[in-house]
Amino acid sequence: MKTAITEMFNIEHPIIQGGMHFVGFAELAGAVSNAGGLGIITGLTQRTPELLAKEIARCHDLTDKPFGVNLTFLPAFSAPPYPEYIAAIREGGIKIVETAGRSPEQYMPALKAAGIKVIHKCTSVRHSLKAEQIGCDAVSVDGFECGGHPGEDDMPNMILLPRAAEELKIPFVASGGMADARSLVAVLAMGAAGMNMGTRFIATKEAPVHDNVKKALVAASELDTRLVMRAIRNTERVLKNAGVDRLLEIEREKGAKLKIEDIRDEVAGVYPKVMIDGDMDAGAWSCGMVVGLIHDIPTVKELIDRIMADAEELIRNRLMGFLDTESKASLKVA
Ligand SMILES: Cc1cc2nc3c(=O)[nH]c(=O)nc-3n(C[C@H](O)[C@H](O)[C@H](O)COP(=O)(O)O)c2cc1C
């Protein structure tokens, strides 16, 4: 399939694997890129720029196809050495960066000088327009359904994507709630040039996380995510578990007076415990509502091949089937 995104990133299929803390290692990014999508290494999971450089080199050993690096811009008080991370990205020959969190404006000159294409992930039309204005090449429009940080507008993709299509000149992919061919075909209809998946890619054979995580995703339903940290305007969609129940209890008690220190045990240092040790009740970790659509643990290639084959079938048979005979005849002539 050819779209503005496959052309921009020189990939076969319009499917991106979003950066994921303690999931987006070389194994997953390499597998996604080898399957014709765009794999992305999560920059800040690597504790130092030197470690990121090694992870990038490892991914080059796994694939000859393009892959990217995610740079998540955190609140200023905990800023990692971003210029050094960008140097590791540049020196690693990376030509695609997914930015997220705060605006990448400050780092755009360095990224652009290195010939890097920037796709910024954000949760509103106004932030997408800002990304366009500061020179981002594309946007990943992340709806309220998404795993991770959906922002504070609570705008689902059925509204957000057509609104983005009305306003944006640069191409965008749909992010949040994407699982299969139905997702892809639907968002193409709404104006997107592809889709970005997070949660779905965790339940794949190559995702380098504990089996307990994959099993938990298959077992969970669309009703099993919760929003946490709303009171401190850092809303995150996570999978419900005993740690999240504790966190929500503290949030109920503290109300609007909640401070990050009150919930540190349930949100800090959780990812290695969950993703590496398989301790599923350790605390809050991102998970999208799309978990209700995850019923198996395929290889990345099986997943992507299935999406693309089913998408073709959906377009040719289901959608074309709705057209009247006259329209179909004119399509054949064209
Ligand atoms: C476990 C997990 C960790 C994530 N970590 C990050 C991250 O570090 N940086 C980032 O920009 N997005 C992160 N995300 C968000 C994903 O890149 C993606 O935007 C999101 O998962 C899309 O929604 P979906 O889960 O419904 O597919 C994470 C998502 C998950 C599920």
mmCIF file of C-alpha atoms and ligand atoms in Angstrom, residues 17-24 42-45 70-74 98-101 121 140 142-143 145-149 174-179 196-202 213 217 236-237 271 275 285-291, ligand 1:
data_model
loop_
_atom_site.group_PDB
_atom_site.id
_atom_site.type_symbol
_atom_site.label_atom_id
_atom_site.label_comp_id
_atom_site.label_asym_id
_atom_site.label_seq_id
_atom_site.Cartn_x
_atom_site.Cartn_y
_atom_site.Cartn_z
ATOM 1 C CA GLN A 17 5.257 0.907 16.177
ATOM 2 C CA GLY A 18 5.184 3.758 18.683
ATOM 3 C CA GLY A 19 7.962 4.168 21.251
ATOM 4 C CA MET A 20 7.236 2.195 24.412
ATOM 5 C CA HIS A 21 9.187 2.379 27.645
ATOM 6 C CA PHE A 22 10.923 -0.966 28.373
ATOM 7 C CA VAL A 23 9.257 -2.535 25.297
ATOM 8 C CA GLY A 24 10.776 -0.613 22.371
ATOM 9 C CA THR A 42 12.513 4.046 22.809
ATOM 10 C CA GLY A 43 15.371 6.462 23.426
ATOM 11 C CA LEU A 44 14.949 7.151 27.120
ATOM 12 C CA THR A 45 14.634 3.486 28.111
ATOM 13 C CA ASN A 70 11.463 7.875 20.061
ATOM 14 C CA LEU A 71 12.451 10.892 22.113
ATOM 15 C CA THR A 72 9.961 11.698 24.845
ATOM 16 C CA PHE A 73 10.309 15.217 26.207
ATOM 17 C CA LEU A 74 9.578 15.067 29.912
ATOM 18 C CA GLU A 98 9.260 10.156 16.851
ATOM 19 C CA THR A 99 8.952 12.956 19.383
ATOM 20 C CA ALA A 100 6.347 13.022 22.138
ATOM 21 C CA GLY A 101 5.522 14.765 25.390
ATOM 22 C CA LYS A 121 2.939 12.482 18.558
ATOM 23 C CA SER A 140 0.932 10.954 15.031
ATOM 24 C CA ASP A 142 -3.163 10.171 19.504
ATOM 25 C CA GLY A 143 -6.809 9.806 20.569
ATOM 26 C CA GLU A 145 -8.382 5.592 23.576
ATOM 27 C CA CYS A 146 -4.589 5.392 23.558
ATOM 28 C CA GLY A 147 -2.296 3.598 25.944
ATOM 29 C CA GLY A 148 -0.071 6.066 27.769
ATOM 30 C CA HIS A 149 -0.747 9.793 27.942
ATOM 31 C CA ALA A 174 -3.796 7.669 13.611
ATOM 32 C CA SER A 175 -2.634 6.522 17.022
ATOM 33 C CA GLY A 176 -4.624 5.033 19.883
ATOM 34 C CA GLY A 177 -7.036 2.121 19.585
ATOM 35 C CA MET A 178 -5.427 0.698 16.430
ATOM 36 C CA ALA A 179 -5.327 -3.103 16.305
ATOM 37 C CA ASN A 196 0.619 3.890 14.891
ATOM 38 C CA MET A 197 0.191 0.971 17.300
ATOM 39 C CA GLY A 198 1.517 0.583 20.817
ATOM 40 C CA THR A 199 -0.335 -1.928 22.982
ATOM 41 C CA ARG A 200 -1.043 -4.356 20.071
ATOM 42 C CA PHE A 201 2.688 -4.759 19.389
ATOM 43 C CA ILE A 202 3.399 -5.815 23.000
ATOM 44 C CA VAL A 213 2.559 -9.202 30.209
ATOM 45 C CA LEU A 217 -3.101 -8.392 27.466
ATOM 46 C CA GLU A 236 -2.115 8.169 31.850
ATOM 47 C CA ARG A 237 -4.183 5.231 30.615
ATOM 48 C CA TYR A 271 8.325 -0.693 34.106
ATOM 49 C CA MET A 275 8.202 -5.872 31.671
ATOM 50 C CA TRP A 285 1.965 0.825 33.258
ATOM 51 C CA SER A 286 0.497 2.148 30.025
ATOM 52 C CA CYS A 287 -2.087 0.119 28.152
ATOM 53 C CA GLY A 288 -4.735 1.158 25.625
ATOM 54 C CA MET A 289 -8.442 0.314 25.437
ATOM 55 C CA VAL A 290 -7.489 -1.616 22.321
ATOM 56 C CA VAL A 291 -6.506 -4.405 24.714
HETATM 57 C C1 LIG B 1 3.659 0.101 27.698
HETATM 58 C C2 LIG B 1 3.656 1.385 26.930
HETATM 59 C C3 LIG B 1 4.702 2.284 27.080
HETATM 60 C C4 LIG B 1 4.715 3.472 26.350
HETATM 61 N N1 LIG B 1 5.795 4.323 26.480
HETATM 62 C C5 LIG B 1 5.864 5.433 25.697
HETATM 63 C C6 LIG B 1 7.005 6.276 25.736
HETATM 64 O O1 LIG B 1 7.959 6.042 26.481
HETATM 65 N N2 LIG B 1 7.010 7.374 24.916
HETATM 66 C C7 LIG B 1 5.981 7.655 24.065
HETATM 67 O O2 LIG B 1 6.054 8.635 23.327
HETATM 68 N N3 LIG B 1 4.875 6.875 24.017
HETATM 69 C C8 LIG B 1 4.798 5.772 24.806
HETATM 70 N N4 LIG B 1 3.696 4.962 24.722
HETATM 71 C C9 LIG B 1 2.599 5.306 23.775
HETATM 72 C C10 LIG B 1 2.734 4.534 22.442
HETATM 73 O O3 LIG B 1 3.871 4.938 21.731
HETATM 74 C C11 LIG B 1 1.515 4.777 21.538
HETATM 75 O O4 LIG B 1 1.406 6.156 21.246
HETATM 76 C C12 LIG B 1 0.230 4.307 22.175
HETATM 77 O O5 LIG B 1 0.430 3.058 22.780
HETATM 78 C C13 LIG B 1 -0.877 4.226 21.140
HETATM 79 O O6 LIG B 1 -2.049 3.729 21.700
HETATM 80 P P1 LIG B 1 -2.456 2.173 21.674
HETATM 81 O O7 LIG B 1 -1.764 1.565 22.851
HETATM 82 O O8 LIG B 1 -3.932 2.198 21.792
HETATM 83 O O9 LIG B 1 -1.961 1.576 20.380
HETATM 84 C C14 LIG B 1 3.643 3.780 25.476
HETATM 85 C C15 LIG B 1 2.580 2.882 25.346
HETATM 86 C C16 LIG B 1 2.574 1.689 26.038
HETATM 87 C C17 LIG B 1 1.411 0.749 25.864
#
